[in-house]
XYZ file of C-alpha atoms in Angstrom:
328
model
C -7.667 8.207 17.103
C -4.124 6.909 17.070
C -1.288 9.382 16.738
C -0.762 10.076 13.034
C 2.925 9.367 12.445
C 2.897 7.265 9.261
C 3.164 8.760 5.760
C 2.545 6.772 2.589
C 4.595 8.392 -0.173
C 3.727 7.716 -3.805
C 6.926 7.990 -5.831
C 5.292 7.649 -9.246
C 1.802 7.116 -10.615
C 2.895 4.853 -13.453
C 2.902 1.075 -13.211
C 4.021 -1.867 -15.329
C 0.820 -3.721 -14.362
C -2.761 -2.647 -14.839
C -4.574 -4.396 -12.001
C -8.332 -4.173 -12.338
C -8.922 -2.862 -8.826
C -6.255 -0.167 -9.169
C -6.463 0.913 -12.815
C -9.972 -0.099 -13.967
C -10.218 -1.356 -17.537
C -11.582 1.270 -19.897
C -10.560 4.167 -17.664
C -8.264 6.633 -19.388
C -5.311 7.423 -17.166
C -3.787 10.869 -17.387
C -0.284 10.184 -16.136
C 1.463 12.945 -14.257
C 4.005 14.715 -16.438
C 7.592 14.361 -15.235
C 7.881 18.067 -14.444
C 4.799 17.811 -12.222
C 6.254 15.054 -10.070
C 7.959 16.000 -6.841
C 11.701 15.982 -7.489
C 13.948 13.986 -5.179
C 15.106 17.242 -3.591
C 11.543 18.498 -3.050
C 10.434 15.197 -1.555
C 13.378 15.036 0.832
C 12.813 18.674 1.833
C 9.168 17.972 2.659
C 10.084 14.889 4.687
C 12.911 16.537 6.621
C 11.510 20.047 7.082
C 7.739 19.525 7.165
C 6.692 15.977 8.002
C 9.344 14.987 10.538
C 8.935 18.215 12.584
C 5.158 17.661 12.924
C 5.612 14.086 14.135
C 5.913 11.719 11.168
C 8.612 9.097 11.614
C 7.336 6.083 9.650
C 7.400 6.147 5.866
C 6.146 3.757 3.195
C 7.114 4.158 -0.451
C 4.362 3.282 -2.921
C 3.274 4.017 -6.487
C 2.012 3.194 -9.087
C 5.040 0.962 -8.975
C 7.802 2.588 -6.868
C 10.598 0.575 -8.474
C 9.923 2.490 -11.711
C 11.105 5.686 -10.015
C 14.578 6.645 -11.272
C 17.259 6.463 -8.548
C 14.852 4.835 -6.127
C 17.709 3.166 -4.222
C 19.292 6.588 -3.607
C 15.959 7.910 -2.310
C 15.665 4.965 0.061
C 19.171 5.625 1.337
C 18.456 9.316 1.904
C 15.192 8.747 3.807
C 16.701 5.923 5.853
C 19.600 8.187 6.841
C 17.398 10.712 8.641
C 17.925 10.024 12.365
C 14.202 10.492 13.047
C 13.196 7.747 10.592
C 11.967 4.892 12.773
C 10.556 2.735 9.991
C 10.940 2.677 6.211
C 9.017 0.232 4.060
C 7.821 -0.245 0.488
C 4.846 -1.715 -1.355
C 5.690 -3.147 -4.782
C 4.259 -5.551 -7.331
C 7.606 -7.365 -7.217
C 8.110 -7.603 -10.974
C 11.383 -5.634 -10.926
C 12.401 -6.641 -7.417
C 14.715 -9.638 -7.823
C 17.790 -7.748 -9.130
C 17.138 -4.752 -6.845
C 16.326 -6.472 -3.545
C 19.853 -6.556 -2.128
C 20.608 -2.927 -3.060
C 17.346 -1.766 -1.471
C 18.123 -3.708 1.694
C 21.649 -2.319 1.851
C 20.252 1.198 1.379
C 18.202 0.831 4.552
C 14.852 -0.638 3.476
C 13.885 -3.337 5.969
C 10.213 -4.097 5.368
C 8.523 -4.850 2.089
C 4.994 -5.688 0.954
C 4.595 -7.512 -2.352
C 1.284 -7.863 -4.143
C 0.446 -11.500 -4.911
C -3.244 -11.851 -5.708
C -3.036 -15.408 -7.023
C -0.824 -18.493 -7.088
C -2.310 -19.441 -10.466
C -0.364 -17.715 -13.274
C -3.438 -17.483 -15.511
C -5.605 -15.877 -12.825
C -2.703 -13.655 -11.826
C -2.337 -12.397 -15.406
C -6.091 -11.821 -15.606
C -6.035 -9.681 -12.464
C -3.015 -7.609 -13.523
C -4.425 -7.043 -17.005
C -1.537 -8.811 -18.721
C -2.122 -9.957 -22.295
C 1.370 -11.182 -23.169
C 3.950 -13.466 -21.608
C 3.027 -14.460 -18.057
C 4.534 -12.283 -15.346
C 3.799 -14.528 -12.372
C 7.185 -16.290 -12.345
C 9.165 -13.046 -12.284
C 7.079 -11.773 -9.361
C 7.629 -15.078 -7.537
C 11.382 -14.703 -8.115
C 11.162 -11.222 -6.594
C 9.480 -12.668 -3.510
C 12.156 -15.339 -3.175
C 14.924 -12.755 -3.582
C 13.410 -10.531 -0.885
C 13.197 -13.527 1.446
C 16.817 -14.524 0.819
C 18.102 -10.977 1.340
C 16.479 -10.884 4.762
C 13.449 -8.588 4.592
C 11.517 -9.147 7.798
C 8.641 -8.963 7.866
C 8.024 -9.918 4.262
C 4.348 -9.366 3.585
C 2.250 -10.601 0.693
C -0.826 -8.513 -0.102
C -3.872 -10.299 -1.514
C -6.892 -8.332 -2.713
C -9.737 -10.837 -2.513
C -12.073 -10.639 -5.516
C -15.237 -12.785 -5.459
C -15.387 -15.260 -8.307
C -11.813 -14.510 -9.349
C -9.365 -15.555 -6.630
C -11.475 -16.223 -3.520
C -11.143 -20.010 -4.047
C -7.384 -19.701 -3.340
C -7.682 -18.445 0.229
C -6.462 -21.661 1.858
C -3.541 -22.084 -0.558
C -2.427 -18.508 0.074
C -2.865 -18.847 3.835
C -0.712 -21.990 3.757
C 2.290 -19.906 2.637
C 2.615 -18.754 6.249
C 3.025 -22.235 7.708
C 6.608 -23.072 6.730
C 8.059 -19.584 6.165
C 8.002 -16.433 8.242
C 5.875 -14.738 5.634
C 2.890 -12.598 6.473
C -0.109 -12.875 4.141
C -2.564 -9.978 4.310
C -6.035 -10.427 2.876
C -7.532 -7.112 1.784
C -11.215 -6.581 1.131
C -11.704 -5.303 -2.408
C -12.532 -1.612 -2.117
C -14.576 -0.178 -5.015
C -13.109 3.317 -4.840
C -15.458 5.489 -6.873
C -16.572 2.470 -8.902
C -19.015 0.172 -7.137
C -19.721 -1.741 -10.371
C -16.126 -2.661 -11.178
C -16.703 -6.383 -10.707
C -20.398 -6.362 -11.494
C -22.596 -7.418 -8.599
C -19.980 -9.641 -6.951
C -18.983 -7.084 -4.375
C -16.384 -8.051 -1.806
C -15.728 -10.913 0.607
C -15.912 -10.079 4.312
C -12.766 -10.863 6.291
C -14.870 -12.746 8.835
C -15.818 -15.249 6.117
C -12.170 -15.732 5.155
C -11.169 -16.292 8.774
C -13.876 -18.911 9.142
C -12.588 -20.833 6.119
C -9.086 -20.888 7.577
C -10.356 -21.686 11.079
C -12.293 -24.663 9.746
C -9.171 -26.017 8.019
C -6.405 -25.453 10.597
C -7.753 -23.453 13.469
C -6.871 -19.800 13.978
C -5.545 -17.850 16.935
C -4.911 -14.156 17.493
C -1.267 -13.301 16.941
C 0.936 -11.510 19.428
C 2.573 -9.784 16.445
C 1.028 -6.412 15.638
C 1.862 -4.131 12.743
C 1.644 -0.363 12.372
C -1.505 -0.476 10.260
C -5.164 -1.462 10.367
C -4.751 -5.220 9.912
C -6.261 -7.639 12.423
C -3.501 -10.223 12.825
C -3.999 -13.963 13.394
C -1.967 -17.091 12.854
C -2.466 -20.742 12.085
C -1.384 -22.695 15.210
C 2.275 -23.647 14.810
C 2.799 -21.496 11.711
C 5.948 -19.396 11.358
C 4.151 -16.471 9.723
C 0.925 -14.600 10.337
C -2.327 -13.774 8.577
C -3.570 -10.202 8.431
C -7.076 -9.087 7.515
C -7.716 -5.538 6.329
C -11.448 -5.025 6.515
C -12.120 -1.536 5.260
C -15.512 -2.532 3.840
C -16.991 -4.747 6.558
C -15.518 -2.976 9.592
C -14.738 0.683 10.267
C -11.201 1.131 11.591
C -11.009 4.918 11.352
C -10.188 5.039 15.059
C -6.981 3.092 14.335
C -5.897 5.207 11.367
C -2.376 6.537 11.848
C -1.571 7.689 8.322
C -1.743 10.273 5.601
C -0.892 9.950 1.934
C 1.374 12.075 -0.250
C 0.755 11.722 -3.990
C 3.583 11.705 -6.512
C 2.681 15.264 -7.525
C 2.676 16.551 -3.967
C -0.930 16.452 -2.765
C -1.269 15.520 0.908
C -4.422 13.489 1.493
C -5.691 12.841 5.044
C -8.076 9.996 4.157
C -8.136 7.352 1.435
C -11.917 7.139 1.382
C -12.665 10.766 0.599
C -10.988 13.793 -0.914
C -11.697 16.359 1.808
C -8.939 18.620 3.068
C -6.171 17.880 0.581
C -3.175 20.252 0.483
C -1.117 20.958 -2.643
C 2.324 21.016 -1.033
C 4.286 20.950 -4.278
C 2.724 24.109 -5.702
C 3.120 25.860 -2.358
C 6.775 24.831 -2.113
C 7.538 25.916 -5.676
C 5.799 29.259 -5.171
C 8.060 30.099 -2.240
C 5.913 29.183 0.754
C 8.253 28.509 3.665
C 8.490 25.061 5.172
C 7.468 26.627 8.509
C 4.186 27.739 6.926
C 3.708 24.295 5.388
C 4.228 22.745 8.822
C 1.350 24.846 10.157
C -0.921 23.751 7.309
C -0.120 20.103 7.963
C -0.643 20.541 11.717
C -4.080 22.033 11.019
C -4.952 19.084 8.794
C -3.816 16.665 11.504
C -6.173 18.425 13.899
C -9.243 17.986 11.694
C -8.357 14.518 10.387
C -10.684 12.650 12.815
C -13.668 14.649 11.603
C -12.703 14.056 7.957
C -12.258 10.317 8.548
C -15.525 9.654 10.305
C -17.850 12.088 8.545
C -16.628 11.422 5.026
C -16.027 7.699 5.193
C -18.727 6.650 2.714
C -18.124 9.319 0.090
C -15.227 7.493 -1.505
C -17.084 4.298 -2.268
C -20.351 5.975 -3.217
C -19.215 9.131 -4.962
C -16.991 9.992 -7.890
C -13.242 10.045 -7.434
C -11.029 12.357 -9.418
C -8.171 9.840 -9.112
C -7.808 6.087 -9.389
C -6.147 4.072 -6.637
C -2.869 4.068 -8.602
C -2.888 7.866 -8.720
C -3.591 8.157 -4.983
C -0.874 5.717 -3.945
C -3.138 3.128 -2.296
């Protein structure tokens, strides 16, 4: 496996959207109480005194919706200021981004992923579970603001849902032609809920690539990211197309990440719940950061076995947390 040096940090489990694939309709969400969230001080202590010493140097801030976290700009500044931090990025739905983009950039955030599952406001609102005034335009303004501020790369995440937004693949891919934007198509992953979209299942990345290849042609890109995406580009395009194929292709051998939930659980694999460590409770009970380092090192050592042996349990079994509670 790749060296594990990338930590996805959920700052909050709450979100101002309720996307079907992340917070399934009808599922009661037990939000983490404020006192159960990692405080800013606890999070920074874990990063500086546990994760960095065992080899983590790339960090992505997620949620829920990370921009709902109070003082998020200050957190970005603090993490970016650690000399060992080689990369700091964020995944957001973009709804609150426009007025915050410049401050985040100035604080040290350089890469950002924005969820954009549709270019059609009505379909977009259907996917995000919005019943009121359309939110598409405000998200689009957030994307434009991030572009103007200078985030590079600026990535747009698209979860492809059969019968919902799969007819928009070419329109979404075309966004990469004139701008240095990077569109990433993600296979819908039925975490703990294989019946979420009935019997429609998911669309294989290979089928999406063929659609794009038939329209414009498609070549492998020289640009590679830090994650599991297979990267291509339309000939002559300024941006790239990424395909994250967690359902049709196993990429456990390329996994370089762990996930830290907003309430301090360290999770070695998205697709199963084996081996999690409750770092927050340990920290609050007086366990030294040196002892926590040893626990994390042990988990790093057994991560390959967890990844490969438990891969199917997440999509076939019952999850105790939704995707929003895990941090994606």
